[in-house]
């Protein structure tokens, strides 16, 4: 797989995140809500949320490493962008910072 193909995979992912968070129907990530509202470590919903987010992060790490990243920093940055974009969409609307998540993601890829 060429570098352009690999970079394209990461760019495609971040573009889809921007598409998702720019929809008017997006209220927030249900799993993030569960993690915040049901924060007891042994609560079943908390465990599902944490497991999902850990799996998502691991998949991002794998994708970024296949794209040539030497460490987890790119995956960490993309995860923060993804998570933060949901909150920004709720608090600041579709015309707020969430509209720029793909651009910010591409800046991280460089």
Backbone as JSON, one array per atom type, in Angstrom:
{
  "sequence": "XXXXXXXXXXXXXXXXXXXXXXXXXXXXXXXXXXXXXXXXXXXXXXXXXXXXXXXXXXXXXXXXXXXXXXXXXXXXXXXXXXXXXXXXXXXXXXXXXXXXXXXXXXXXXX",
  "N": [[0.85, -1.17, 0.0], [0.64, 2.17, -0.88], [2.05, 5.29, 0.39], [0.27, 7.38, -0.15], [-2.17, 5.99, -0.38], [-2.4, 5.03, 2.22], [-2.41, 7.42, 3.75], [-4.72, 8.36, 2.67], [-6.64, 6.63, 3.75], [-6.7, 7.43, 6.46], [-7.44, 10.1, 6.13], [-9.94, 9.72, 4.93], [-11.36, 8.57, 7.06], [-11.42, 10.7, 8.95], [-12.81, 12.58, 7.5], [-15.31, 11.34, 7.37], [-16.04, 11.46, 10.05], [-16.35, 14.22, 10.34], [-18.52, 14.58, 8.58], [-20.47, 13.18, 10.0], [-20.67, 14.56, 12.52], [-21.54, 16.99, 11.68], [-24.17, 16.77, 11.08], [-27.49, 17.74, 11.73], [-28.96, 16.21, 13.47], [-27.3, 15.05, 15.29], [-26.65, 14.64, 18.62], [-24.87, 14.01, 20.65], [-22.23, 11.74, 21.45], [-23.6, 8.71, 22.3], [-22.25, 6.8, 23.86], [-20.27, 8.31, 25.06], [-21.86, 9.96, 26.6], [-22.93, 8.04, 28.36], [-20.6, 7.28, 29.69], [-19.99, 9.59, 31.07], [-22.3, 10.16, 32.59], [-22.85, 7.78, 33.94], [-20.68, 7.03, 35.68], [-19.65, 5.23, 37.52], [-17.28, 2.78, 38.15], [-17.92, 0.04, 38.1], [-20.38, -0.07, 36.87], [-22.5, -1.5, 34.46], [-23.07, -0.14, 31.98], [-21.04, 1.74, 31.9], [-18.83, 0.08, 31.67], [-19.3, -1.04, 29.12], [-19.09, 1.28, 27.56], [-16.42, 2.11, 28.05], [-15.01, -0.15, 27.13], [-15.74, -0.1, 24.41], [-14.64, 2.38, 23.59], [-11.93, 1.9, 24.09], [-11.46, -0.13, 22.25], [-11.99, 1.25, 19.87], [-9.92, 3.15, 19.98], [-7.7, 1.43, 19.83], [-8.07, 0.45, 17.25], [-7.7, 2.79, 15.79], [-5.02, 3.29, 16.4], [-3.84, 1.07, 15.15], [-4.57, 1.58, 12.44], [-3.26, 4.03, 12.01], [-0.58, 3.26, 12.43], [-0.28, 1.48, 10.31], [-0.39, 3.36, 8.4], [2.03, 4.5, 8.62], [2.75, 5.83, 10.96], [4.92, 6.29, 13.73], [4.46, 6.05, 16.4], [1.88, 6.23, 18.94], [0.89, 8.79, 18.87], [-0.43, 10.14, 16.7], [-2.82, 8.67, 16.45], [-3.84, 9.17, 19.01], [-4.25, 11.95, 18.84], [-6.16, 12.05, 16.76], [-8.24, 10.65, 17.99], [-8.86, 12.37, 20.09], [-9.76, 14.57, 18.58], [-12.02, 13.43, 17.36], [-13.64, 12.74, 19.58], [-13.89, 15.24, 20.84], [-15.15, 16.69, 18.85], [-17.8, 15.87, 18.85], [-18.8, 16.94, 21.26], [-18.3, 19.67, 20.81], [-20.03, 20.09, 18.69], [-22.51, 19.86, 19.93], [-22.44, 21.91, 21.87], [-21.61, 24.25, 20.53], [-22.73, 24.21, 18.05], [-23.35, 23.31, 14.54], [-21.96, 25.07, 12.95], [-19.81, 25.77, 14.41], [-16.6, 24.92, 15.86], [-16.66, 22.17, 15.2], [-17.12, 21.92, 12.51], [-14.68, 22.0, 11.36], [-13.24, 19.71, 11.81], [-12.21, 17.78, 10.02], [-10.27, 19.22, 8.6], [-8.52, 19.88, 10.68], [-7.75, 17.28, 11.38], [-6.37, 16.5, 9.06], [-4.22, 18.21, 9.29], [-2.91, 17.1, 11.44], [-2.07, 14.73, 10.29], [-0.04, 15.41, 8.54]],
  "CA": [[0.0, 0.0, 0.0], [1.47, 3.37, -0.97], [1.8, 6.31, 1.42], [-0.95, 8.11, -0.51], [-3.3, 5.16, -0.02], [-2.5, 4.99, 3.68], [-2.87, 8.73, 4.19], [-6.1, 8.45, 2.22], [-7.48, 5.93, 4.73], [-6.85, 8.27, 7.64], [-8.23, 11.26, 5.7], [-11.32, 9.26, 4.73], [-11.94, 8.41, 8.39], [-11.68, 11.99, 9.6], [-13.89, 13.2, 6.72], [-16.59, 10.73, 7.79], [-16.36, 12.01, 11.36], [-16.89, 15.56, 10.11], [-19.86, 14.41, 8.02], [-21.37, 12.74, 11.06], [-20.92, 15.57, 13.55], [-22.18, 18.18, 11.12], [-25.6, 16.52, 10.93], [-28.31, 18.43, 12.72], [-29.56, 15.26, 14.41], [-26.3, 14.55, 16.24], [-26.75, 15.3, 19.92], [-23.6, 13.69, 21.28], [-21.97, 10.31, 21.41], [-24.31, 8.03, 23.4], [-21.31, 6.14, 24.74], [-19.63, 9.35, 25.88], [-22.86, 10.34, 27.6], [-22.97, 6.99, 29.38], [-19.36, 7.34, 30.47], [-20.05, 10.76, 31.94], [-23.44, 10.08, 33.52], [-22.81, 6.53, 34.7], [-19.23, 6.94, 35.83], [-19.19, 4.22, 38.48], [-16.41, 1.84, 37.45], [-18.53, -1.28, 37.94], [-21.68, 0.02, 36.2], [-22.43, -2.2, 33.15], [-23.02, 0.81, 30.86], [-19.69, 2.31, 31.92], [-17.92, -0.94, 31.14], [-19.52, -1.1, 27.67], [-18.55, 2.5, 26.98], [-14.96, 2.06, 28.14], [-14.54, -1.19, 26.21], [-15.91, 0.39, 23.03], [-13.67, 3.44, 23.32], [-10.61, 1.28, 24.04], [-11.39, -0.83, 20.97], [-11.89, 2.29, 18.85], [-8.56, 3.69, 20.03], [-6.79, 0.41, 19.31], [-8.23, 0.41, 15.79], [-7.03, 3.99, 15.27], [-3.57, 3.05, 16.51], [-3.48, 0.14, 14.08], [-4.7, 2.29, 11.17], [-2.18, 5.03, 11.92], [0.7, 2.56, 12.26], [-0.25, 1.01, 8.92], [-0.18, 4.56, 7.58], [3.41, 4.93, 8.79], [3.02, 6.51, 12.24], [5.93, 5.59, 14.51], [3.96, 5.86, 17.76], [0.43, 6.39, 19.07], [0.53, 10.2, 18.95], [-1.42, 10.5, 15.68], [-4.08, 8.06, 16.87], [-4.33, 9.92, 20.18], [-4.76, 13.23, 18.35], [-7.41, 11.82, 16.03], [-9.26, 10.27, 18.96], [-9.27, 13.61, 20.76], [-10.56, 15.33, 17.63], [-13.3, 12.77, 17.19], [-14.42, 12.88, 20.81], [-14.17, 16.66, 21.06], [-16.05, 17.23, 17.83], [-19.18, 15.62, 19.27], [-19.15, 17.94, 22.27], [-18.33, 20.99, 20.16], [-21.25, 20.14, 17.88], [-23.64, 20.08, 20.83], [-22.35, 23.18, 22.59], [-21.36, 25.4, 19.67], [-23.49, 24.06, 16.81], [-22.69, 22.79, 13.34], [-21.09, 26.1, 12.37], [-18.7, 26.01, 15.33], [-15.36, 24.21, 15.57], [-16.88, 20.81, 14.66], [-17.1, 21.98, 11.05], [-13.28, 21.98, 10.92], [-12.56, 18.53, 12.33], [-11.43, 17.12, 8.96], [-9.1, 20.05, 8.33], [-7.6, 19.67, 11.81], [-7.22, 15.93, 11.26], [-5.35, 16.48, 8.0], [-3.03, 18.89, 9.82], [-2.21, 16.12, 12.27], [-1.5, 13.69, 9.43], [1.19, 15.91, 7.89]],
  "C": [[0.9, 1.24, 0.0], [1.14, 4.34, 0.16], [0.52, 7.08, 1.13], [-2.19, 7.32, -0.15], [-3.51, 5.15, 1.49], [-2.99, 6.32, 4.24], [-4.33, 8.92, 3.81], [-7.06, 7.75, 3.18], [-7.75, 6.8, 5.95], [-7.69, 9.51, 7.29], [-9.69, 10.88, 5.51], [-12.03, 9.15, 6.08], [-12.32, 9.76, 8.98], [-12.75, 12.76, 8.81], [-15.24, 12.64, 7.13], [-17.01, 11.24, 9.17], [-16.96, 13.4, 11.19], [-18.3, 15.49, 9.52], [-20.86, 14.07, 9.12], [-21.69, 13.86, 12.04], [-21.57, 16.82, 12.99], [-23.67, 17.98, 10.88], [-26.37, 17.17, 12.06], [-28.85, 17.49, 13.78], [-28.57, 14.75, 15.46], [-26.41, 15.35, 17.54], [-25.45, 15.14, 20.7], [-23.39, 12.2, 21.13], [-22.69, 9.65, 22.57], [-23.35, 7.34, 24.37], [-20.56, 7.14, 25.61], [-20.6, 9.82, 26.96], [-22.92, 9.31, 28.73], [-21.75, 7.05, 30.27], [-19.39, 8.49, 31.47], [-21.13, 10.59, 33.02], [-23.39, 8.86, 34.43], [-21.35, 6.17, 34.96], [-18.74, 5.95, 36.87], [-18.46, 3.12, 37.71], [-17.1, 0.5, 37.18], [-19.91, -1.24, 37.29], [-21.56, -0.62, 34.81], [-22.34, -1.24, 31.96], [-21.65, 1.47, 30.77], [-18.7, 1.34, 31.31], [-18.06, -1.07, 29.62], [-18.88, 0.1, 26.99], [-17.02, 2.47, 26.95], [-14.4, 1.02, 27.17], [-14.64, -0.74, 24.76], [-14.84, 1.42, 22.69], [-12.25, 2.88, 23.26], [-10.41, 0.54, 22.71], [-11.23, 0.16, 19.83], [-10.47, 2.86, 18.81], [-7.56, 2.7, 19.48], [-6.87, 0.32, 17.79], [-7.58, 1.64, 15.14], [-5.52, 3.84, 15.32], [-3.11, 2.15, 15.39], [-3.52, 0.83, 12.72], [-3.55, 3.28, 10.97], [-0.82, 4.37, 11.75], [0.82, 2.0, 10.86], [-0.02, 2.17, 7.96], [1.22, 5.14, 7.77], [3.73, 5.67, 10.07], [3.97, 5.65, 13.07], [5.46, 5.29, 15.93], [2.46, 6.11, 17.77], [-0.02, 7.84, 19.04], [-0.54, 10.6, 17.93], [-2.78, 9.92, 16.05], [-4.68, 8.79, 18.06], [-4.94, 11.25, 19.74], [-6.07, 13.08, 17.61], [-8.55, 11.44, 16.97], [-9.77, 11.51, 19.7], [-10.13, 14.47, 19.85], [-11.96, 14.74, 17.48], [-14.19, 12.99, 18.42], [-14.83, 14.34, 21.04], [-15.15, 17.24, 20.06], [-17.51, 16.99, 18.19], [-19.64, 16.67, 20.28], [-19.24, 19.33, 21.67], [-19.59, 21.15, 19.32], [-22.46, 20.47, 18.76], [-23.6, 21.48, 21.43], [-22.25, 24.39, 21.69], [-22.04, 25.3, 18.3], [-22.64, 23.59, 15.63], [-21.75, 23.79, 12.7], [-19.93, 26.46, 13.28], [-17.49, 25.18, 14.93], [-15.54, 22.81, 14.96], [-16.82, 20.81, 13.14], [-15.68, 21.85, 10.5], [-12.53, 20.72, 11.36], [-11.72, 17.84, 11.26], [-10.16, 17.92, 8.64], [-8.06, 19.87, 9.44], [-6.97, 18.29, 11.76], [-6.14, 15.85, 10.19], [-4.08, 17.21, 8.45], [-2.23, 17.96, 10.7], [-1.48, 15.07, 11.42], [-0.17, 14.14, 8.82], [2.42, 15.66, 8.69]]
}
